[in-house]
Short mmCIF file of C-alpha atoms in Angstrom, two decimals:
data_model
loop_
_atom_site.label_atom_id
_atom_site.label_comp_id
_atom_site.label_asym_id
_atom_site.label_seq_id
_atom_site.Cartn_x
_atom_site.Cartn_y
_atom_site.Cartn_z
CA MET A 6 72.04 106.52 116.72
CA LYS A 7 74.90 104.52 115.21
CA PHE A 8 77.54 107.00 116.38
CA THR A 9 76.48 106.75 120.02
CA GLN A 10 76.40 102.96 119.82
CA PHE A 11 79.82 102.99 118.18
CA LEU A 12 81.31 104.98 121.07
CA THR A 13 79.71 102.68 123.65
CA ASP A 14 80.89 99.49 121.92
CA SER A 15 84.37 100.92 121.29
CA GLU A 16 84.86 101.67 124.96
CA SER A 17 83.58 98.25 125.96
CA LYS A 18 85.91 96.39 123.58
CA ALA A 19 88.95 98.59 124.16
CA PHE A 20 88.88 97.74 127.87
CA ASP A 21 88.03 94.06 127.38
CA LEU A 22 91.50 92.62 127.95
CA GLU A 23 90.50 89.07 126.99
CA HIS A 24 89.09 90.27 123.67
CA ARG A 25 92.26 92.23 122.93
CA ARG A 26 94.40 89.23 123.83
CA LYS A 27 92.59 87.00 121.34
CA ILE A 28 92.71 89.55 118.55
CA ARG A 29 96.36 90.40 119.01
CA PHE A 30 97.27 86.71 119.18
CA ASN A 31 95.39 85.86 115.98
CA ILE A 32 96.49 88.96 114.07
CA GLY A 33 100.05 88.39 115.28
CA LYS A 34 100.10 84.97 113.59
CA TYR A 35 98.90 86.50 110.33
CA ASN A 36 101.42 89.33 110.47
CA ALA A 37 104.29 86.87 110.99
CA ALA A 38 103.09 84.75 108.05
CA VAL A 39 102.73 87.81 105.80
CA GLN A 40 106.29 88.93 106.53
CA THR A 41 107.52 85.48 105.52
CA GLY A 42 105.33 85.53 102.40
CA LEU A 43 106.66 88.90 101.26
CA GLY A 44 110.13 87.36 101.19
CA PHE A 45 109.11 85.29 98.16
CA TYR A 46 108.75 88.46 96.07
CA GLN A 47 111.74 89.70 94.15
CA ASP A 48 110.14 93.14 93.81
CA HIS A 49 106.92 93.44 95.81
CA GLU A 50 106.69 97.19 95.24
CA LEU A 51 106.69 96.67 91.47
CA ALA A 52 103.86 94.14 91.81
CA ARG A 53 101.84 96.68 93.83
CA GLU A 54 102.47 99.35 91.20
CA ARG A 55 101.30 97.05 88.40
CA ALA A 56 98.17 96.03 90.33
CA SER A 57 97.34 99.65 91.13
CA TYR A 58 97.74 100.64 87.48
CA LEU A 59 95.52 97.78 86.23
CA LYS A 60 92.76 98.51 88.75
CA ALA A 61 92.82 102.21 87.87
CA LYS A 62 92.59 101.31 84.18
CA VAL A 63 89.56 99.10 84.85
CA MET A 64 87.75 101.68 86.99
CA ASN A 65 88.22 104.37 84.36
CA HIS A 66 86.62 102.11 81.73
CA LEU A 67 84.42 99.93 83.93
CA ASP A 68 81.37 100.18 81.67
CA GLU A 69 83.32 98.70 78.75
CA TYR A 70 84.79 95.87 80.80
CA LEU A 71 81.42 94.94 82.32
CA LEU A 72 79.83 94.67 78.88
CA GLU A 73 82.78 92.61 77.63
CA PHE A 74 82.38 90.28 80.61
CA GLU A 75 78.65 89.88 79.99
CA ARG A 76 79.19 89.19 76.30
CA ASN A 77 81.79 86.48 76.93
CA PHE A 78 79.98 84.89 79.89
CA THR A 79 76.61 84.61 78.15
CA ALA A 80 78.30 83.14 75.05
CA ARG A 81 78.91 79.97 77.10
CA GLY A 82 75.36 79.75 78.40
CA GLY A 83 75.73 81.79 81.56
CA LYS A 84 73.18 84.39 82.62
CA VAL A 85 74.03 87.85 83.93
CA ILE A 86 71.75 89.78 86.30
CA TRP A 87 72.38 93.49 86.87
CA ALA A 88 71.39 94.55 90.39
CA GLN A 89 71.29 98.26 91.17
CA ASP A 90 70.87 97.69 94.90
CA ALA A 91 70.43 94.97 97.53
CA GLN A 92 66.66 94.80 97.01
CA GLU A 93 67.03 94.09 93.31
CA ALA A 94 69.65 91.42 93.97
CA LEU A 95 67.46 89.68 96.55
CA LEU A 96 64.41 89.87 94.29
CA GLU A 97 66.27 88.17 91.43
CA VAL A 98 67.75 85.51 93.71
CA GLY A 99 64.26 84.88 95.08
CA LYS A 100 62.95 84.31 91.56
CA ILE A 101 65.65 81.73 90.89
CA MET A 102 64.84 79.96 94.15
CA ALA A 103 61.14 79.87 93.27
CA ARG A 104 61.82 78.41 89.81
CA ARG A 105 64.05 75.74 91.32
CA LYS A 106 61.63 75.13 94.21
CA ALA A 107 64.71 75.39 96.41
CA ARG A 108 64.49 74.53 100.08
CA THR A 109 68.22 74.26 100.84
CA VAL A 110 71.14 76.46 99.79
CA VAL A 111 74.84 75.87 100.41
CA LYS A 112 76.75 79.12 100.54
CA ALA A 113 80.48 79.76 100.29
CA LYS A 114 82.20 82.64 102.05
CA SER A 115 81.13 85.89 100.42
CA MET A 116 81.15 89.46 101.71
CA THR A 117 78.68 90.61 99.05
CA THR A 118 76.05 88.19 100.34
CA GLU A 119 76.65 89.58 103.83
CA GLU A 120 76.28 93.07 102.38
CA ILE A 121 72.80 92.36 101.01
CA HIS A 122 71.79 90.23 104.06
CA LEU A 123 71.07 87.20 101.91
CA ASN A 124 70.76 84.69 104.75
CA ASP A 125 68.05 86.75 106.45
CA PHE A 126 66.15 87.02 103.17
CA LEU A 127 66.33 83.28 102.46
CA GLY A 128 65.33 82.42 106.03
CA LYS A 129 62.24 84.63 105.81
CA ASN A 130 61.28 82.78 102.64
CA GLY A 131 61.56 79.35 104.27
CA ILE A 132 64.88 78.43 102.65
CA ASP A 133 67.63 76.88 104.75
CA SER A 134 70.92 78.63 103.95
CA ILE A 135 74.03 76.91 105.30
CA GLU A 136 77.42 78.62 105.46
CA THR A 137 80.07 76.10 104.38
CA ASP A 138 83.21 78.09 105.21
CA LEU A 139 84.26 76.93 108.68
CA GLY A 140 84.62 80.43 110.12
CA GLU A 141 81.33 81.58 108.60
CA TYR A 142 79.64 78.39 109.83
CA ILE A 143 80.84 79.06 113.38
CA VAL A 144 79.58 82.66 113.48
CA GLN A 145 76.31 81.59 111.81
CA LEU A 146 75.77 79.01 114.57
CA ASN A 147 76.44 81.72 117.13
CA GLY A 148 74.07 84.22 115.49
CA GLU A 149 76.83 86.72 114.70
CA ARG A 150 78.11 88.66 111.71
CA PRO A 151 81.61 87.94 110.35
CA TYR A 152 84.23 89.69 112.45
CA HIS A 153 86.88 90.09 109.76
CA ILE A 154 86.92 90.23 105.94
CA VAL A 155 89.18 87.17 105.67
CA THR A 156 88.78 85.43 109.04
CA PRO A 157 85.12 85.60 110.15
CA ALA A 158 85.74 83.98 113.55
CA MET A 159 89.00 85.76 114.41
CA HIS A 160 87.56 86.97 117.74
CA LEU A 161 86.95 83.42 119.01
CA SER A 162 89.40 81.13 120.75
CA LYS A 163 89.47 77.35 120.40
CA LYS A 164 87.57 77.10 123.69
CA ASP A 165 84.91 79.55 122.46
CA ILE A 166 84.39 77.47 119.32
CA ALA A 167 84.16 74.26 121.33
CA ASP A 168 81.51 75.86 123.56
CA ILE A 169 79.52 76.95 120.49
CA PHE A 170 79.61 73.41 119.06
CA VAL A 171 78.52 71.93 122.38
CA LYS A 172 75.65 74.42 122.67
CA HIS A 173 74.34 74.26 119.10
CA LEU A 174 75.40 70.82 117.85
CA GLY A 175 75.14 68.85 121.07
CA ILE A 176 78.60 67.25 120.84
CA GLU A 177 80.78 66.36 123.80
CA HIS A 178 83.22 69.06 124.82
CA THR A 179 86.68 68.74 123.30
CA ASP A 180 89.75 70.95 123.03
CA ASP A 181 91.01 69.02 120.00
CA ALA A 182 90.89 71.48 117.08
CA GLN A 183 91.08 68.67 114.52
CA GLN A 184 88.07 66.97 116.06
CA LEU A 185 86.09 70.22 115.89
CA VAL A 186 86.94 70.59 112.20
CA LEU A 187 85.95 66.97 111.50
CA THR A 188 82.63 67.54 113.26
CA ALA A 189 81.81 70.50 111.01
CA ARG A 190 83.00 68.62 107.91
CA HIS A 191 80.83 65.61 108.71
CA LEU A 192 77.73 67.78 109.18
CA LEU A 193 78.31 69.84 106.05
CA ARG A 194 79.16 67.07 103.58
CA ASP A 195 75.56 65.87 103.22
CA LYS A 196 74.36 69.43 102.71
CA TYR A 197 76.21 69.75 99.39
CA THR A 198 74.34 66.85 97.80
CA GLN A 199 70.98 67.90 99.25
CA ALA A 200 71.07 71.56 98.19
CA GLU A 201 69.26 72.67 95.06
CA VAL A 202 71.29 75.89 94.77
CA GLY A 203 74.89 76.83 95.56
CA ILE A 204 75.89 80.46 96.12
CA THR A 205 79.38 81.92 96.01
CA GLY A 206 80.94 85.32 95.73
CA GLY A 207 83.82 86.08 93.40
CA ASN A 208 87.29 87.42 94.06
CA PHE A 209 87.75 88.55 90.46
CA LEU A 210 85.64 88.98 87.33
CA ILE A 211 87.68 88.36 84.18
CA ALA A 212 86.53 90.45 81.24
CA ASP A 213 88.25 88.77 78.29
CA THR A 214 87.19 85.27 79.38
CA GLY A 215 83.80 86.00 80.86
CA ALA A 216 84.76 84.15 84.03
CA VAL A 217 84.48 84.35 87.81
CA ALA A 218 87.62 83.53 89.81
CA VAL A 219 87.21 82.24 93.36
CA THR A 220 90.09 81.76 95.76
CA GLU A 221 89.78 79.80 99.03
CA ASN A 222 91.63 77.51 101.43
CA GLU A 223 89.02 74.90 102.34
CA GLY A 224 87.41 73.77 99.07
CA ASN A 225 83.87 74.53 100.24
CA ALA A 226 83.26 77.07 97.47
CA ARG A 227 84.20 74.51 94.85
CA LEU A 228 81.80 71.99 96.40
CA SER A 229 79.05 74.60 96.66
CA ALA A 230 79.41 75.41 92.97
CA THR A 231 79.72 71.82 91.74
CA PHE A 232 77.10 69.64 93.46
CA PRO A 233 73.93 71.80 93.23
CA ARG A 234 72.23 72.06 89.85
CA THR A 235 72.24 75.87 90.02
CA HIS A 236 75.22 78.10 90.84
CA ILE A 237 74.74 81.79 91.66
CA ALA A 238 77.78 84.04 92.01
CA ILE A 239 77.03 87.43 93.59
CA VAL A 240 79.92 89.78 92.82
CA GLY A 241 80.52 93.50 93.17
CA ILE A 242 81.05 95.27 89.86
CA GLU A 243 84.43 96.58 91.03
CA LYS A 244 85.99 93.10 91.08
CA MET A 245 86.78 93.28 87.36
CA ILE A 246 90.25 92.63 85.90
CA PRO A 247 91.03 92.83 82.16
CA LYS A 248 92.57 89.47 81.28
CA LEU A 249 92.92 85.90 82.52
CA GLN A 250 96.70 86.36 82.57
CA ASP A 251 96.29 89.13 85.17
CA LEU A 252 95.51 86.47 87.76
CA ASP A 253 99.24 85.68 87.93
CA LEU A 254 99.61 89.13 89.49
CA PHE A 255 96.46 89.38 91.60
CA TRP A 256 96.18 85.87 93.07
CA PRO A 257 99.62 85.95 94.77
CA LEU A 258 99.11 89.54 95.92
CA LEU A 259 95.76 88.60 97.48
CA SER A 260 97.06 85.50 99.25
CA THR A 261 100.35 86.98 100.42
CA SER A 262 98.77 90.16 101.81
CA GLY A 263 95.88 88.27 103.40
CA THR A 264 97.40 85.12 104.87
CA GLY A 265 101.09 85.09 103.91
CA GLN A 266 100.67 82.21 101.45
CA GLN A 267 102.37 82.24 98.05
CA VAL A 268 98.98 81.24 96.67
CA THR A 269 95.83 79.93 98.31
CA VAL A 270 95.02 76.21 98.28
CA TYR A 271 92.01 76.26 95.93
CA ASN A 272 91.84 78.66 92.99
CA THR A 273 88.93 78.06 90.62
CA ILE A 274 87.79 79.78 87.43
CA TYR A 275 84.10 79.44 86.55
CA THR A 276 83.19 80.20 82.94
CA GLY A 277 79.52 79.23 83.00
CA PRO A 278 77.29 76.16 83.36
CA ARG A 279 78.32 72.61 82.47
CA GLN A 280 79.08 72.26 78.78
CA PRO A 281 77.90 69.29 76.62
CA LEU A 282 81.14 67.26 76.94
CA GLU A 283 81.86 68.16 80.59
CA LYS A 284 81.16 65.62 83.33
CA ASP A 285 80.49 67.88 86.30
CA GLY A 286 79.31 71.36 87.19
CA PRO A 287 75.91 73.06 87.50
CA GLU A 288 73.20 72.91 84.87
CA GLU A 289 72.80 76.70 85.05
CA MET A 290 74.98 79.51 86.34
CA TYR A 291 74.04 83.09 87.13
CA VAL A 292 76.31 86.02 87.92
CA VAL A 293 74.65 88.86 89.84
CA LEU A 294 76.61 92.05 89.14
CA LEU A 295 76.01 94.12 92.26
CA ASP A 296 76.21 97.91 92.30
CA ASN A 297 74.64 98.81 95.68
CA GLY A 298 76.35 102.19 95.96
CA ARG A 299 79.57 101.40 94.11
CA THR A 300 78.76 103.85 91.34
CA ASN A 301 78.49 106.54 94.03
CA LEU A 302 82.23 106.10 94.50
CA LEU A 303 82.87 105.66 90.79
CA ALA A 304 81.31 109.07 90.16
CA GLN A 305 83.82 110.74 92.51
CA PRO A 306 87.27 110.75 90.83
CA ASP A 307 89.05 111.77 94.03
CA LYS A 308 87.63 108.75 95.91
CA ARG A 309 87.33 106.25 93.06
CA GLU A 310 90.49 104.36 94.02
CA ALA A 311 88.63 102.86 97.02
CA LEU A 312 87.05 100.51 94.45
CA HIS A 313 90.49 99.02 93.73
CA CYS A 314 90.22 96.98 96.96
CA ILE A 315 90.72 93.20 96.52
CA ARG A 316 89.49 92.39 100.07
CA CYS A 317 92.76 90.94 101.40
CA GLY A 318 92.21 92.26 104.94
CA ALA A 319 95.79 93.54 105.31
CA CYS A 320 94.66 97.01 106.40
CA LEU A 321 92.54 95.53 109.19
CA ASN A 322 95.44 93.48 110.54
CA VAL A 323 97.76 96.48 110.77
CA CYS A 324 95.24 99.06 112.04
CA PRO A 325 95.75 100.05 115.72
CA VAL A 326 92.09 101.10 116.02
CA TYR A 327 90.74 97.80 114.66
CA LYS A 328 93.02 95.83 116.99
CA ASN A 329 91.55 97.68 119.98
CA ILE A 330 87.85 97.95 119.18
CA GLY A 331 87.31 94.84 117.03
CA GLY A 332 85.31 94.14 113.89
CA HIS A 333 81.77 94.01 115.27
CA THR A 334 82.01 97.52 116.71
CA TYR A 335 81.85 99.04 113.23
CA GLU A 336 78.30 97.64 112.72
CA THR A 337 78.95 97.38 108.98
CA THR A 338 79.69 94.58 106.52
CA TYR A 339 83.16 95.95 105.84
CA SER A 340 85.10 96.93 108.95
CA GLY A 341 88.55 98.38 109.53
CA PRO A 342 90.17 101.16 107.48
CA ILE A 343 88.83 100.18 104.05
CA GLY A 344 85.38 99.63 105.55
CA SER A 345 85.50 103.12 107.03
CA VAL A 346 86.24 104.46 103.56
CA ILE A 347 83.61 102.61 101.53
CA SER A 348 80.75 102.04 103.99
CA PRO A 349 79.63 105.70 104.05
CA HIS A 350 79.23 105.54 100.26
CA LEU A 351 77.60 102.11 100.15
CA SER A 352 75.26 102.56 103.11
CA GLY A 353 74.83 106.32 103.47
CA LEU A 354 77.22 109.05 104.58
CA ALA A 355 74.91 110.57 107.19
CA GLU A 356 74.67 107.34 109.20
CA ASN A 357 78.27 106.24 108.75
CA LYS A 358 80.37 109.40 108.64
CA HIS A 359 81.68 108.69 112.14
CA LEU A 360 83.61 105.69 110.79
CA SER A 361 85.95 107.99 108.87
CA TYR A 362 86.92 109.58 112.19
CA ALA A 363 87.72 106.18 113.75
CA SER A 364 91.32 106.37 112.62
CA SER A 365 94.61 107.67 113.94
CA LEU A 366 95.63 108.52 110.33
CA CYS A 367 98.94 106.78 110.98
CA GLY A 368 99.02 105.58 107.35
CA ALA A 369 99.87 101.96 108.18
CA CYS A 370 96.85 100.81 106.13
CA THR A 371 98.13 102.62 103.06
CA SER A 372 101.62 101.19 103.44
CA VAL A 373 100.42 97.55 103.37
CA CYS A 374 97.68 97.79 100.72
CA PRO A 375 98.65 95.47 97.84
CA VAL A 376 96.98 97.76 95.27
CA LYS A 377 98.33 100.96 96.85
CA ILE A 378 95.02 102.57 97.85
CA ASN A 379 95.73 105.83 99.69
CA ILE A 380 93.36 104.80 102.47
CA HIS A 381 94.19 107.38 105.14
CA ASN A 382 93.86 110.20 102.60
CA LEU A 383 90.43 108.88 101.55
CA LEU A 384 89.36 108.94 105.20
CA LEU A 385 90.23 112.65 105.27
CA LYS A 386 88.26 113.21 102.07
CA ASN A 387 85.22 111.50 103.64
CA ARG A 388 85.50 113.83 106.64
CA GLN A 389 85.75 116.82 104.32
CA GLN A 390 82.69 115.71 102.36
CA SER A 391 80.60 115.26 105.51
CA VAL A 392 81.43 118.82 106.60
CA GLN A 393 80.79 120.27 103.15
CA GLU A 394 77.39 118.59 103.08
CA GLY A 395 76.44 120.12 106.41
CA MET A 396 76.62 116.97 108.52
CA ALA A 397 78.93 118.34 111.19
CA ASP A 398 77.52 118.57 114.72
CA SER A 399 76.27 122.07 115.58
CA GLU A 400 78.32 122.31 118.80
CA GLU A 401 81.44 121.20 116.95
CA THR A 402 80.79 123.75 114.21
CA ARG A 403 80.44 126.56 116.78
CA ALA A 404 83.60 125.47 118.60
CA ILE A 405 85.63 125.42 115.39
CA TYR A 406 84.20 128.81 114.41
CA PHE A 407 85.35 130.50 117.64
CA TRP A 408 88.71 128.70 117.55
CA LYS A 409 89.31 129.94 113.98
CA LEU A 410 88.21 133.46 114.97
CA ALA A 411 90.70 133.51 117.83
CA MET A 412 93.57 132.00 115.81
CA LEU A 413 93.16 134.64 113.08
CA ASN A 414 92.99 137.58 115.50
CA ARG A 415 95.94 137.85 117.87
CA ARG A 416 94.57 140.98 119.59
CA LEU A 417 91.25 139.32 120.33
CA LEU A 418 93.07 136.31 121.74
CA ASN A 419 95.21 138.55 123.97
CA LEU A 420 92.13 140.26 125.37
CA LEU A 421 90.89 137.01 126.94
CA PRO A 422 92.36 136.15 130.35
CA ALA A 423 93.85 132.69 130.93
CA ARG A 424 90.79 131.61 132.94
CA ALA A 425 88.46 132.37 129.98
CA LYS A 426 90.79 130.54 127.60
CA ASN A 427 90.87 127.52 129.91
CA TRP A 428 87.07 127.45 130.03
CA ALA A 429 86.82 127.60 126.22
CA LEU A 430 89.54 124.97 125.80
CA PHE A 431 87.90 122.70 128.35
CA ARG A 432 84.57 122.95 126.51
CA MET A 433 86.16 122.18 123.16
CA LEU A 434 88.19 119.20 124.41
CA THR A 435 85.23 117.82 126.36
CA LEU A 436 83.24 117.91 123.12
CA VAL A 437 85.72 115.57 121.40
CA GLY A 438 86.13 113.35 124.47
CA TRP A 439 89.69 114.37 125.31
CA ASN A 440 89.03 115.00 129.00
CA LYS A 441 87.30 111.68 129.62
CA ARG A 442 90.54 109.74 130.14
CA ARG A 443 93.18 112.50 130.13
CA GLU A 444 94.05 115.39 132.40
CA ALA A 445 92.56 118.67 131.24
CA LEU A 446 94.91 120.96 129.35
CA GLU A 447 95.53 124.42 130.80
CA VAL A 448 96.66 127.64 129.17
CA ALA A 449 99.70 129.32 130.70
CA PRO A 450 98.96 132.44 132.80
CA LYS A 451 100.89 134.55 130.28
CA SER A 452 100.99 133.98 126.56
CA PHE A 453 104.29 133.82 124.68
CA ASN A 454 103.23 136.97 122.85
CA LYS A 455 102.79 138.86 126.11
CA MET A 456 106.07 137.59 127.61
CA TRP A 457 107.95 138.57 124.46
CA ARG A 458 106.58 142.11 124.64
CA GLU A 459 107.50 142.40 128.35
CA ARG A 460 111.03 141.19 127.65
CA ARG A 461 111.51 143.81 124.96
#
């Protein structure tokens, strides 16, 4: 059961002091950079308000914007594939690979491809899929999932990475970070020219231009989309923005909230395959518009704003729970606060409802979100939905029933002696794990109600 595994892994990571040291060190660097980056804004709050308004506008008319995007993208020779779920997306990608007789794929950093488990699918079909983002490449070598939305290898130190390279690439051990980067670059460069297909995600879909915008810091996405003859962009349908000009709002918000940069190093807009007078680019380009549960959220007006997320990772960096239990503990593609909101709707509420309880509800995630998603309130709504749909544990339901009965009936509560109350309280707190690492709470021998009556 995922919940039991989550509790086990959470306890293991929370008391792993070395793990916590690495995470707090790496997140600390990001937080310092973000604070500096925010200083470049004259009115950051106004930018957040504008972004929130635009995303809400898109979500309320998403069908219209998606059709506008398809119309404009196909007008330049691009091909759009609508994928209702992961299976449909993989089936269509498999068909493209078969037509191209592809044996090698270069893949840029993309959370949607992680979501549909693309690498596993390609591997089972005899296709070598190479991650070209350095962080993704490192965790791929180590047989792991990405740890963080923005920084896949955040949980690894320089020494850890050196050990991985020694083990899997057979190089001599070095603590020189630049040498490690050069090693990966040397190995990956030939892959771009050998690959038949390049796969990227997309940070934004632009409706009025029919374009996919990709933002990155290493240039690997641009190489993955340029050298191979076929480019496939797999993008969630919620990534839509209305106009090309809106990038002047969203690109800085994404980079500042994620890494503290005014704007990321490489920002590319793909409008389709190579045109007759263009000298480079792919011969064909596909955009896979991925639903995979997103319309489940779209159909719920009170939770729809979760689809505004631009995947900056700011809520992960500020979350006290994430900083203690780490990204892999969530056992989902999207971890941290926003992952706890959307994963139950993308992957099933019954299996993932526990994630919405993995929060202190401190509201820090909401305060840093660049598009003003009310994340901690959405976590509460997920909890409410799980109870309304009868997913609450039977023991918990009974405990809450008797607690409510007692709280609404003062006479009944006064009838119980302190010893009986302590037993009931102990049972209830044990159920939620309170007594595991805290002293048991005890009821006073006399209630305030009783003492007040005696005084009078």
